Coordinates of C-alpha atoms in Angstrom, one line a residue:
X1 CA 19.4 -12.5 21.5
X2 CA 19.1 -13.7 18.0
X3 CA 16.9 -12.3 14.9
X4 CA 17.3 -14.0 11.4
X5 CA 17.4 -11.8 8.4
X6 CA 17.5 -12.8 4.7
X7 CA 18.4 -16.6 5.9
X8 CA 21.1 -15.7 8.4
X9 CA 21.1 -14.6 11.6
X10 CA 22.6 -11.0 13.7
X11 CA 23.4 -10.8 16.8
X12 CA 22.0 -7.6 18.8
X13 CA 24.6 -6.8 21.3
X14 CA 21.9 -5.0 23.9
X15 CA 22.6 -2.4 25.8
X16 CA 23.2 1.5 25.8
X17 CA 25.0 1.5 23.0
X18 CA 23.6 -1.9 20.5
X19 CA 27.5 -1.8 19.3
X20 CA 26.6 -4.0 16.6
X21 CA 25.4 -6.1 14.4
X22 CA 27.1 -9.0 13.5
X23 CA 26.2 -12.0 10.9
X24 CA 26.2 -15.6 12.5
X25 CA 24.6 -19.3 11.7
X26 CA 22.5 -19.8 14.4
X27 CA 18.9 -21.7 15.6
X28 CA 16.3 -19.4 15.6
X29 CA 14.4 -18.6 18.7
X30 CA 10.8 -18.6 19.3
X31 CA 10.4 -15.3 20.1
X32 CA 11.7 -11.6 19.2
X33 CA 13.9 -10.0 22.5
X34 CA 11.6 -8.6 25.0
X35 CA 12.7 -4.9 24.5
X36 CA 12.7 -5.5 20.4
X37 CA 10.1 -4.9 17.8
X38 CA 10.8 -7.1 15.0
X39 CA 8.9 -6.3 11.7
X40 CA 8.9 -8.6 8.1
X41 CA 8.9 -5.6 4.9
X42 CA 9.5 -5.3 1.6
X43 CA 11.6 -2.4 2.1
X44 CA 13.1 -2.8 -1.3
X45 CA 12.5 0.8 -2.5
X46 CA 14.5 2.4 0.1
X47 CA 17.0 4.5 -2.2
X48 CA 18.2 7.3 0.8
X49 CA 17.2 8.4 3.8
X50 CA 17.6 11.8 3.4
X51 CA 14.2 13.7 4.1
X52 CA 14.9 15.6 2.2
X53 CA 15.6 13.5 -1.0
X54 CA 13.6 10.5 0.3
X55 CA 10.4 10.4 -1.4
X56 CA 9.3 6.5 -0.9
X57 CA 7.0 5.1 1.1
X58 CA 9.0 2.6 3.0
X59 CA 11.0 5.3 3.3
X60 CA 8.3 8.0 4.7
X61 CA 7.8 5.4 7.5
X62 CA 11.1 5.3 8.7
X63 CA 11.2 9.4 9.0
X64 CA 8.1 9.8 10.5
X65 CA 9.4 7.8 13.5
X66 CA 13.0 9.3 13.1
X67 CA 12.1 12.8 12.8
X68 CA 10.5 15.7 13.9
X69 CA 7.9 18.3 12.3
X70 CA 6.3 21.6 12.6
X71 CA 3.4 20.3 12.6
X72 CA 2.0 16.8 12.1
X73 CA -1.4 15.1 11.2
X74 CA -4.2 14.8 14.2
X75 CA -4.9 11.2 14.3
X76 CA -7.9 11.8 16.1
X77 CA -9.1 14.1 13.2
X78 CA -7.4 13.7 10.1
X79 CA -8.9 16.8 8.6
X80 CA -6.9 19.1 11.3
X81 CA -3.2 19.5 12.4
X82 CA -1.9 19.3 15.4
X83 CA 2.0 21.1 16.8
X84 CA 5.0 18.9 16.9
X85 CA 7.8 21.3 17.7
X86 CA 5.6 23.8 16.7
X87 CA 3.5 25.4 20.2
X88 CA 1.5 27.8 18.2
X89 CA 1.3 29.4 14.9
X90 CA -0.5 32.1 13.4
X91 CA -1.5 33.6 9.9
X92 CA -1.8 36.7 9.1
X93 CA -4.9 39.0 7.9
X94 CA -3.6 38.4 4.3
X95 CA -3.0 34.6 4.4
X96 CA 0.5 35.3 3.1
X97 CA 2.5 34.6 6.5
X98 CA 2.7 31.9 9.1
X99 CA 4.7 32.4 12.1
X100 CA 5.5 29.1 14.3
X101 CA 6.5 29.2 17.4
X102 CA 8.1 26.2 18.8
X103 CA 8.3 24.3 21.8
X104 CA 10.5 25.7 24.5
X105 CA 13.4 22.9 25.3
X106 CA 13.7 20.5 22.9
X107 CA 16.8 18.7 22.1
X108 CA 17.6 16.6 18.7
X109 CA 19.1 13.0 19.4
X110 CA 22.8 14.5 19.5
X111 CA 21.9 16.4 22.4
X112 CA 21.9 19.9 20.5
X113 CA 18.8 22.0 21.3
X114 CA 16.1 22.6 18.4
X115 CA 15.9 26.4 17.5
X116 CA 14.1 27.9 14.6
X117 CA 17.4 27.8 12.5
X118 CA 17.3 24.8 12.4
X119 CA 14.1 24.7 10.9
X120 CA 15.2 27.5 8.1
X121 CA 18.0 25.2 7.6
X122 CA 15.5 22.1 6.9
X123 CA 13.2 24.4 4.9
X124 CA 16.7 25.9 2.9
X125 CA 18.4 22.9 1.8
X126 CA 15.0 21.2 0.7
X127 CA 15.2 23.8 -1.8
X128 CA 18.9 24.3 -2.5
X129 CA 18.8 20.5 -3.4
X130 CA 15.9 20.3 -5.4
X131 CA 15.4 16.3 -5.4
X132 CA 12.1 14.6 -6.1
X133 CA 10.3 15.6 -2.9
X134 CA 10.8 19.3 -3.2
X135 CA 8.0 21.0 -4.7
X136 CA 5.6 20.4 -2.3
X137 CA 7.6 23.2 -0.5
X138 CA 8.8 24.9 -3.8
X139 CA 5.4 25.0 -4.7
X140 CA 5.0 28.0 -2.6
X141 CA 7.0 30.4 -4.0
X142 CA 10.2 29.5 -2.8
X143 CA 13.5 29.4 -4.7
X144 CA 17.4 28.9 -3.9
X145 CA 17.4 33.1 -4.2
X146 CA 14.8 33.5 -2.2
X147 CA 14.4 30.5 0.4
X148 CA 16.5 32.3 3.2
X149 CA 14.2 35.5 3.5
X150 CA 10.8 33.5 3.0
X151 CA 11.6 30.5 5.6
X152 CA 13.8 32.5 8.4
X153 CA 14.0 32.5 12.4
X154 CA 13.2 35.6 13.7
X155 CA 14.5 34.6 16.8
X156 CA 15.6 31.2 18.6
X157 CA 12.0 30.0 18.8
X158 CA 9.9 31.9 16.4
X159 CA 10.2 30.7 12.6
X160 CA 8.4 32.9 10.1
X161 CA 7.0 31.2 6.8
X162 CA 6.0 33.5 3.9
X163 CA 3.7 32.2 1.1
X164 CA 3.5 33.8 -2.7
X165 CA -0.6 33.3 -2.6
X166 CA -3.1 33.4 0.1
X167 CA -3.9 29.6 -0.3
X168 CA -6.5 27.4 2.2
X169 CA -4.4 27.7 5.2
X170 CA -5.6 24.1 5.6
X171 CA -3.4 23.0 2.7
X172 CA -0.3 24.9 3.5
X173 CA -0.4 23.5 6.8
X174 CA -1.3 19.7 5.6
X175 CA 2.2 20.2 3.2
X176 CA 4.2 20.9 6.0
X177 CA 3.0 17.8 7.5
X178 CA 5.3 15.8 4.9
X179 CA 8.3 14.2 5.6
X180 CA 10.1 16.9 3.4
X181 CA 8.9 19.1 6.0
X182 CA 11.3 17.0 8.5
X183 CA 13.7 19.5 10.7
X184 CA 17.4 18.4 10.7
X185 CA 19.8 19.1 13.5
X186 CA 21.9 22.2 11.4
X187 CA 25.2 21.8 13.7
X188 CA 25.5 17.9 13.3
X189 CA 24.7 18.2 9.2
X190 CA 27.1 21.4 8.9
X191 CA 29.6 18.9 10.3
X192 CA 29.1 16.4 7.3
X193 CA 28.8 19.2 4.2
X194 CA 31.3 18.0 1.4
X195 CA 32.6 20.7 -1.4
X196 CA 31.0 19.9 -4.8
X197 CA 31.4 20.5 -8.2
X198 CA 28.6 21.4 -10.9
X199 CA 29.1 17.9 -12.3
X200 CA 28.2 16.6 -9.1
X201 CA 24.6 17.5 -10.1
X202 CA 24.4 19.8 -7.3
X203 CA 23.6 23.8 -8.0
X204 CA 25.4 25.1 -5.0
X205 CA 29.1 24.8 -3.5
X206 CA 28.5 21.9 -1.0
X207 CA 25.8 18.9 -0.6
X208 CA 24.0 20.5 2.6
X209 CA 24.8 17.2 4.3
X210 CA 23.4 15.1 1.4
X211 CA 26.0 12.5 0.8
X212 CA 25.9 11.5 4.8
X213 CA 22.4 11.5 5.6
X214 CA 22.1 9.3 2.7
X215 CA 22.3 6.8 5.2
X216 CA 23.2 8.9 8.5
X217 CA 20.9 10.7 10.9
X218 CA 20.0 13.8 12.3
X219 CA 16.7 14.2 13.7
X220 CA 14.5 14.1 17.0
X221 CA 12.3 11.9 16.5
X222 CA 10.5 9.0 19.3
X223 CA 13.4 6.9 17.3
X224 CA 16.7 7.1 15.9
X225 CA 18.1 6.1 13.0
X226 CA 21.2 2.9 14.0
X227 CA 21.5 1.6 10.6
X228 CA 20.1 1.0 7.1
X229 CA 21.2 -2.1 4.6
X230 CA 19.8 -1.9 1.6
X231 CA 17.7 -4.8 0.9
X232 CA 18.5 -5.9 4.1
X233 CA 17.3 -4.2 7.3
X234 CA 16.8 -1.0 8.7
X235 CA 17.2 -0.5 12.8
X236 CA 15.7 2.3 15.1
X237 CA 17.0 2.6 18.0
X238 CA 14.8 4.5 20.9
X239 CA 15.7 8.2 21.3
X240 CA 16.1 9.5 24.8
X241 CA 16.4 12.7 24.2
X242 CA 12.6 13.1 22.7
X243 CA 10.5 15.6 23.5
X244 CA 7.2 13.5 23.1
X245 CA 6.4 10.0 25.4
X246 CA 9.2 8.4 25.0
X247 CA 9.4 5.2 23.3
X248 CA 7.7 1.4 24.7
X249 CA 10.8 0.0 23.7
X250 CA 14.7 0.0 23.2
X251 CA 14.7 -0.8 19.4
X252 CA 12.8 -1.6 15.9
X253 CA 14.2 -3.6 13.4
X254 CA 12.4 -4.1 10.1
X255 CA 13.9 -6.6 8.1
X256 CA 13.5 -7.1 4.8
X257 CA 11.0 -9.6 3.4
X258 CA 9.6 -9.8 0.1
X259 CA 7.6 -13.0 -0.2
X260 CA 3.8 -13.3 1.6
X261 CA 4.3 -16.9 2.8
X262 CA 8.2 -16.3 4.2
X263 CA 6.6 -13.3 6.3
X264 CA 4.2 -16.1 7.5
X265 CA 5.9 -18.7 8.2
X266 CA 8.6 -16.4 10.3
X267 CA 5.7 -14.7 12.5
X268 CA 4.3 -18.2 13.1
X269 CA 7.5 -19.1 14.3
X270 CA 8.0 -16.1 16.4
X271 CA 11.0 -14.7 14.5
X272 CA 9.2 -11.5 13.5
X273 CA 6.6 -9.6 15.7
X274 CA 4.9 -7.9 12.4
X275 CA 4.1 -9.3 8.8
X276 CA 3.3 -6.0 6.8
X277 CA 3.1 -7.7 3.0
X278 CA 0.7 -10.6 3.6
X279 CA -1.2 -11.3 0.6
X280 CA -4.7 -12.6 1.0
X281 CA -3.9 -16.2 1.5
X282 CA -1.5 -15.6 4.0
X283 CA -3.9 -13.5 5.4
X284 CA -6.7 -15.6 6.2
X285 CA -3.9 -18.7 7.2
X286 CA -2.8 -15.8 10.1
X287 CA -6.6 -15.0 10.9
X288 CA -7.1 -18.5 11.8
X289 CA -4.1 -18.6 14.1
X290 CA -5.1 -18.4 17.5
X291 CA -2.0 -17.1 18.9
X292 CA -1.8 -14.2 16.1
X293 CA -4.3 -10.8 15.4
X294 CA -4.6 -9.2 12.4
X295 CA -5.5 -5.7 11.9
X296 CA -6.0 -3.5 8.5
X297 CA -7.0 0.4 7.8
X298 CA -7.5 2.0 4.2
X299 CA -4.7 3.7 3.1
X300 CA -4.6 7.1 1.1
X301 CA -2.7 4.9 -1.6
X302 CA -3.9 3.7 -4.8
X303 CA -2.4 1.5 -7.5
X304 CA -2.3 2.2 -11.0
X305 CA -0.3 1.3 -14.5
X306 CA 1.0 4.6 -16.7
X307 CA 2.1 4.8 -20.0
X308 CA 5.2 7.0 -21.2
X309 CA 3.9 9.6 -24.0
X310 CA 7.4 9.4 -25.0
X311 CA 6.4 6.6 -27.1
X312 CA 4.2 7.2 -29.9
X313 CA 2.0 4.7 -29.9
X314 CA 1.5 5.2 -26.1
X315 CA 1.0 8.2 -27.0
X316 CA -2.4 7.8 -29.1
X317 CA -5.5 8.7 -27.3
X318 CA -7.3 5.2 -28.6
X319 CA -4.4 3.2 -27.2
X320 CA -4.8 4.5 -23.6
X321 CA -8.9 4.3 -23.7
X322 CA -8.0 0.7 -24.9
X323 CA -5.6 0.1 -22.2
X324 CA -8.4 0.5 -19.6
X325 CA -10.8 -2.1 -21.1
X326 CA -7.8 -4.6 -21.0
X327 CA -7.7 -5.0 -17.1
X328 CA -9.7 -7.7 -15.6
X329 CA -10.9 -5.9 -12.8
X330 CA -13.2 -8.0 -11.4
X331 CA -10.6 -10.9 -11.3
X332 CA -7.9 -8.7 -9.2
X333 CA -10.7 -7.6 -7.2
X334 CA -11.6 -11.3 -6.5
X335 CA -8.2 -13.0 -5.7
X336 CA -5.1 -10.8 -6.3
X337 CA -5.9 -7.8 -4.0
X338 CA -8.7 -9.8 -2.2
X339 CA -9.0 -8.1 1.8
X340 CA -5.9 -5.6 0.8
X341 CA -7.8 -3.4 -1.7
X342 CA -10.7 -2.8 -3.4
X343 CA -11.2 -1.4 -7.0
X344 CA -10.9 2.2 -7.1
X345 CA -10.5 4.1 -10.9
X346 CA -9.7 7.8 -9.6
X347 CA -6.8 8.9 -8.7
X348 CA -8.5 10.6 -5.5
X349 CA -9.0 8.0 -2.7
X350 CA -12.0 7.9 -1.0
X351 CA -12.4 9.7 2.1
X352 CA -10.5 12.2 0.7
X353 CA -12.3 16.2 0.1
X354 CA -13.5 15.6 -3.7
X355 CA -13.0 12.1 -4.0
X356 CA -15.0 10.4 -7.2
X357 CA -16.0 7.0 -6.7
X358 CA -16.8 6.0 -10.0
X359 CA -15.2 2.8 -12.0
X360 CA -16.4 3.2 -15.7
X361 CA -13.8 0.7 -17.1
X362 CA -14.7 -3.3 -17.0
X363 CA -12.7 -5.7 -19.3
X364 CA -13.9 -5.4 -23.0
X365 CA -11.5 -7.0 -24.9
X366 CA -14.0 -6.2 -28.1
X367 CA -14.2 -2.9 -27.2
X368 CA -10.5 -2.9 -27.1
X369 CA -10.0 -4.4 -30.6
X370 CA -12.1 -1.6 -32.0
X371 CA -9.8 1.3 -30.5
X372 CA -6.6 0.0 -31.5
X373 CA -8.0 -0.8 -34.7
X374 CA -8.8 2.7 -34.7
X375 CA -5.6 4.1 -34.0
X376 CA -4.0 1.6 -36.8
X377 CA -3.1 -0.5 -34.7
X378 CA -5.1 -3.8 -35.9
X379 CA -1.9 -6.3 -35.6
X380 CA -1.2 -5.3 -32.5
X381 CA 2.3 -3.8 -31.5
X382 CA 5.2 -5.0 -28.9
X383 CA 5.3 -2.9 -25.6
X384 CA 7.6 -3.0 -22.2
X385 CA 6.7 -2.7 -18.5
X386 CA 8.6 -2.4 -15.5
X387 CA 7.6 -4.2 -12.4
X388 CA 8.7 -4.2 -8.7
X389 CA 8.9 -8.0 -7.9
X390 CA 6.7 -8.1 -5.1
X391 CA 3.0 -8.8 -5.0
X392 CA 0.5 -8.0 -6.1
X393 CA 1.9 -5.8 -8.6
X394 CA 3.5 -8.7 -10.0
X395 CA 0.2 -11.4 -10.7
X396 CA -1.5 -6.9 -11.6
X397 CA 1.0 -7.0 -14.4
X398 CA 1.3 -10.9 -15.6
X399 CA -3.2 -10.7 -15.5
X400 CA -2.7 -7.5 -17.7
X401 CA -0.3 -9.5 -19.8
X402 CA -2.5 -12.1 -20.7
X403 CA -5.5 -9.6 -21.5
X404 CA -3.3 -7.6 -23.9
X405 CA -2.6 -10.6 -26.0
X406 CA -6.2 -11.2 -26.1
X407 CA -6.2 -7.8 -28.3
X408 CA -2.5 -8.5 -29.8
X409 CA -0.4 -6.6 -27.7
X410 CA 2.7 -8.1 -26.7
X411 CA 3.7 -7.4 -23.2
X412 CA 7.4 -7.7 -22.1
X413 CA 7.7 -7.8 -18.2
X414 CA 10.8 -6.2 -17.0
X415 CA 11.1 -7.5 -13.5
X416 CA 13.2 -5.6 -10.9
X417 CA 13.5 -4.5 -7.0
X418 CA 11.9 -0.9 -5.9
X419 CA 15.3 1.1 -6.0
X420 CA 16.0 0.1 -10.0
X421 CA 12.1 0.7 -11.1
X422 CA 11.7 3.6 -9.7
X423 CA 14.7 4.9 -10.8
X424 CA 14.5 3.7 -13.9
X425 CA 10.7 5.0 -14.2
X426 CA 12.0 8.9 -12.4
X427 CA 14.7 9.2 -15.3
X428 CA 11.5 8.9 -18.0
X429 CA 13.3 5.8 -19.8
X430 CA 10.1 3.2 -19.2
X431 CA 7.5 2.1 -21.6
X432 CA 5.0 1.4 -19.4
X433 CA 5.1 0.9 -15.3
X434 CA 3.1 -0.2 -12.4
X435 CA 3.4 1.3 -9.1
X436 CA 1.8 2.7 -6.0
X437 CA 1.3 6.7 -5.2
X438 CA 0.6 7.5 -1.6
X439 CA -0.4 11.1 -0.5
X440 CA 2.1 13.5 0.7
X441 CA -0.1 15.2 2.5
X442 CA -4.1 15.0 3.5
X443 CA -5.1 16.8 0.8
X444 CA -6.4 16.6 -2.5
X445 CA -4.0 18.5 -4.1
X446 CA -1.6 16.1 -2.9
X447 CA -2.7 13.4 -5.6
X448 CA -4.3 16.0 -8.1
X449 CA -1.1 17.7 -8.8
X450 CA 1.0 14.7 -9.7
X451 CA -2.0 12.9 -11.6
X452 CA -3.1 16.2 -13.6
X453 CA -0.1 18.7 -13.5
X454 CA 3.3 18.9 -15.5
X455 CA 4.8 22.2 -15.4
X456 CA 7.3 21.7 -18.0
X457 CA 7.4 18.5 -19.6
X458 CA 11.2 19.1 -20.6
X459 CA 13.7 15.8 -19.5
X460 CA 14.9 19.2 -17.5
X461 CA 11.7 19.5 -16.2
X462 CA 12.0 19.5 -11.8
X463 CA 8.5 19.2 -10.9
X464 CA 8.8 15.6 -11.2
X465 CA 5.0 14.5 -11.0
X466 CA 3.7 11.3 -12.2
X467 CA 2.6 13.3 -15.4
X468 CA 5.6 14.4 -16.1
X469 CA 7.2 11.2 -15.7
X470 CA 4.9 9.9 -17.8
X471 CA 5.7 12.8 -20.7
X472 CA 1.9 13.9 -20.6
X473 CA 1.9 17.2 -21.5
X474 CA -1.7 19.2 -20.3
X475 CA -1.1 23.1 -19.6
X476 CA -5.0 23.5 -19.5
X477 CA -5.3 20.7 -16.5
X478 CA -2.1 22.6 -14.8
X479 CA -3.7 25.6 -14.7
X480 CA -7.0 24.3 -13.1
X481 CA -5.1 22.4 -10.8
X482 CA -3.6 25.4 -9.6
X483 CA -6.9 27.4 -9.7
X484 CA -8.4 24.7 -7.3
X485 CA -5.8 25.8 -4.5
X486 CA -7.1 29.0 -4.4
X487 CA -10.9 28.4 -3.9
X488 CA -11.5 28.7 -0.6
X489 CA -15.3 27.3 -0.3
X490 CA -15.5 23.8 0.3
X491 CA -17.8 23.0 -1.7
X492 CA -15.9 24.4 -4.6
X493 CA -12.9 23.1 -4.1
X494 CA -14.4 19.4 -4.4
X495 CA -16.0 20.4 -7.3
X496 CA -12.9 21.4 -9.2
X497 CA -11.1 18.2 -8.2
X498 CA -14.6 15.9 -9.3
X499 CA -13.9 17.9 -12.6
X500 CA -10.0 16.9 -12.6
X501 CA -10.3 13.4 -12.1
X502 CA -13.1 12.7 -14.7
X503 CA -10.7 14.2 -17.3
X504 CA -7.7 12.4 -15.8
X505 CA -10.0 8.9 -16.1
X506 CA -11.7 9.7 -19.5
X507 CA -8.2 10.8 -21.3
X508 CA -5.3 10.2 -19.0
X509 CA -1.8 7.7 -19.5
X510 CA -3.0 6.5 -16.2
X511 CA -4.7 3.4 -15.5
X512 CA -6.0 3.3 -11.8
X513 CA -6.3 -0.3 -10.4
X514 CA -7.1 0.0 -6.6
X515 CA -6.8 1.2 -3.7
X516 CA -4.6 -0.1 -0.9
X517 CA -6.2 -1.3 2.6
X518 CA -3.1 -1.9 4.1
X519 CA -3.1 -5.2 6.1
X520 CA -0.8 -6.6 9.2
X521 CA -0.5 -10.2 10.9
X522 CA 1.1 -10.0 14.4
X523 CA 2.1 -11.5 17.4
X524 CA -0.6 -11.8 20.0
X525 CA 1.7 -10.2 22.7
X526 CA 1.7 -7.1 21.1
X527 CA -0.1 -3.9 22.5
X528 CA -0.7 -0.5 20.9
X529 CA -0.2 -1.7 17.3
X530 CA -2.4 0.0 14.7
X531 CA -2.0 1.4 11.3
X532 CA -2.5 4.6 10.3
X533 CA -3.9 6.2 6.9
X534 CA -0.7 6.8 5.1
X535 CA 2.6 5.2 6.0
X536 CA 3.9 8.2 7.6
X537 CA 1.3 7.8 10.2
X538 CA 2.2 4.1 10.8
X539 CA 4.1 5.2 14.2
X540 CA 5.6 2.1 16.7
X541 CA 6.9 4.8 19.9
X542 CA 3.7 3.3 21.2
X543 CA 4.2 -0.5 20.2
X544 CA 4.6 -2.6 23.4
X545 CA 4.7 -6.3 24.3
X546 CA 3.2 -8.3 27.0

């Protein structure tokens, strides 16, 4: 059997073993193999597949299906947990320990058992390697000192979790549902370590795995990782060592498609099962299709532009107030994100505890004038952004273009794939950017913290939250953040975050555009597709065709 990919065509050698992949010019075929889920997605911004250095959200989709957790998100109730290779846990009287106990023969895909080293292992080098994803375990009082007597197994099935702060034991446990929270086969990853040196940017002797899993695998997921390309495909192949319901069928392939109408055209034609990045004309074109379904579910994601408070004119309050009346809202709301979003100025999403559904901010071009005028800034100024080339961030940025010069502000676009944006954007070297944050975790600190904390604004600075990125300095907001973790009523605690996100709307670098109702076009012969509210919950073990 035949699927095309980027214009040419690979040949899946079925089979227990898929032995490769190989290149050809070839006809394409009306339909995907019978034991093959084929999906069209921008999967651009893949940049490792590491959990625990991965921190995209293409990315967090292809480790939900590829890895285990402790504990994972109830899909039947989103506000609750539910074990993974955890069987039971418990807390104790003063909320400062957790003790998991996992499932009794469980294997990883290599055929090694899961024990609860391996999990201290997971939890251990997540620390010890300190990349982006990091502090939503480091956040709890762990450190490369202290990591191995705070995360420890206490026997072959009993893992013991100790916390510095007797937090909502509804957010620890939502944190632990993150991919960095996946569990790594230790024996498989031990085999891969490589010696480093400090100026490998690594604090310890060795790379706990890192340079391998980079683009190899250890986990136990419904799926195994076969192969990532970058920019080209990545390929799941069904895991039969799984603890879980094993998978519909043999293998996933998402290939990698960046334009609307090419994901279309190739789902019409029955070269792809699944378009994931249709844009609302495409949309409706597949709605009408008799032999296609679509389906859609609000995502805990939300757009937004930021601006660097490394520059100084950035950096002036009236120039970010100004920067909010020069979106046209209305008009994105209309055509650009049209059935795949809907306006939403607060960092919060809705459905989310605390969530503020105001939008205060309407294009004022006048308005506009009058605050840059205000900051000196009457003649306008020249300004950068960086911009994934994909849509709809693309026609976001090119409409924000044109409103700027409206007020004088020159707008540079600075077009790129995910992996050089956000890298570009992590290092703090952008004037301005446009992306998407999705939560880690179903919670509103989740979104809070990166939005309204920054630790230490230092370019040494390792709490890399979209405020530090963004150079915006704001002890008093860190500190509430914080404070809101503690409060245990309800009640309360939406309170506090209400509080956050009016001062992150009112005075923040952040411009919040939308937020995402994810959308899908797909083959009629599909059953058990759906997606879920965060791409870490978009799961295809159950995906099956007809």
């Amino acid at each position: 059997m035949m699927g095309k990919i980027n214009g040419r065509y690979r040949v899946l050698l079925a089979g227990a073993a898929l032995s490769a992949m190989v290149f050809a010019g070839a006809p394409a075929y009306a339909e995907t193999p019978a034991d093959t889920l084929v999906e069209g997605f921008a999967i651009d911004d893949i940049i490792s597949m590491d959990p625990g250095e991965a921190f995209e959200l293409s990315t967090a989709e292809m480790t939900s299906n590829t890895y285990d957790l402790l504990v994972r998100l109830d899909m039947d109730d989103t506000s609750k947990v539910k074990g993974d290779l955890a069987e039971s846990w418990t807390v104790s009287d003063d909320g400062l320990t957790y003790t998991f106990k996992l499932k009794p023969g469980m294997k990883f895909a290599s055929g090694n058992p899961i024990t609860a080293e391996d999990v201290a292992y997971s939890f251990e080098r997540v620390i010890k390697l300190d990349k982006s994803p990091a502090f939503i375990l480091s956040q709890f009082g762990l450190t490369g000192d202290n990591v191995t007597e705070k995360a420890k197994a206490a026997d072959e099935t009993t893992f013991v979790f100790t916390v510095d702060k007797a937090y909502a034991p509804s957010f620890v446990l939502n944190c632990l549902t993150a991919t960095v929270g996946s569990v790594v086969d230790k024996k498989l990853v031990l085999e891969h370590i490589k010696p480093v040196t400090p100026s490998d940017d690594y604090k310890y002797d060795n790379d706990f795995g890192n340079e391998w899993l980079k683009t190899g695998y250890a986990g136990s997921g419904a799926y195994k990782l076969r192969e990532w390309r970058a920019n080209e495909a990545v390929v799941l192949e069904r895991n039969d060592n799984y603890h879980g319901e094993k998978a519909k069928l043999a293998r996933v392939i998402y290939r990698h498609m960046k334009e609307s109408s090419g994901q279309r055209l190739a789902l019409e034609s029955g070269d792809i099962d699944i378009a994931r990045n249709l844009e609302p004309n495409d949309l409706e074109a597949v709605s009408k299709n008799p032999d296609l379904k679509t389906t859609s579910a609000p995502k805990g994601t939300v757009y937004y532009i930021s601006l660097n408070q490394k520059n100084p004119t950035l950096a002036k309050p009236e120039v970010r107030e100004a920067f909010k009346y020069l979106v046209d809202y209305d008009a994105i709301g209309e055509t650009l994100i049209k059935g795949i979003g809907e306006i939403h100025q607060t960092f919060l999403p809705k459905g989310v505890l605390g969530e503020l559904d105001e939008n205060p901010f309407k294009l004022d071009v006048a308005k506009a004038k009058e605050l840059l005028a205000k900051a000196g800034l009457a003649e306008g100024f020249s300004v950068t952004m960086d911009v994934r080339n994909t849509q709809p961030v693309t026609g976001i940025a090119e409409s924000f273009q044109q409103s700027l010069a409206e007020a004088g502000v020159k707008l540079e676009i600075i077009p790129g794939d995910g992996k050089q944006t956000l890298t570009k954007y992590r290092a703090r070297n952008h004037d301005m950017y446009i992306g998407q944050w999705g939560m880690d975790y179903f919670d509103p600190n989740s979104n809070a913290e990166t939005f309204a904390s920054n630790p230490d604004n230092s370019d040494e600075g390792k709490v890399s939250t979209l405020a530090w990125r963004n150079a915006w300095d704001v002890p008093e907001l860190t500190e509430k953040t914080k404070a809101a973790l503690l409060e245990k009523d309800a009640a309360n605690r939406a309170a506090a975050y209400q509080e956050l996100q009016k001062t992150v709307l009112e005075t923040s670098p952040f411009i919040i555009i939308f937020q995402q109702t994810e959308v899908a076009g797909y083959r009629g012969n599909l059953k058990d597709f759906k997606l879920g509210p965060s791409f870490d919950t978009n799961f295809t073990y159950t995906i099956s065709k007809e």
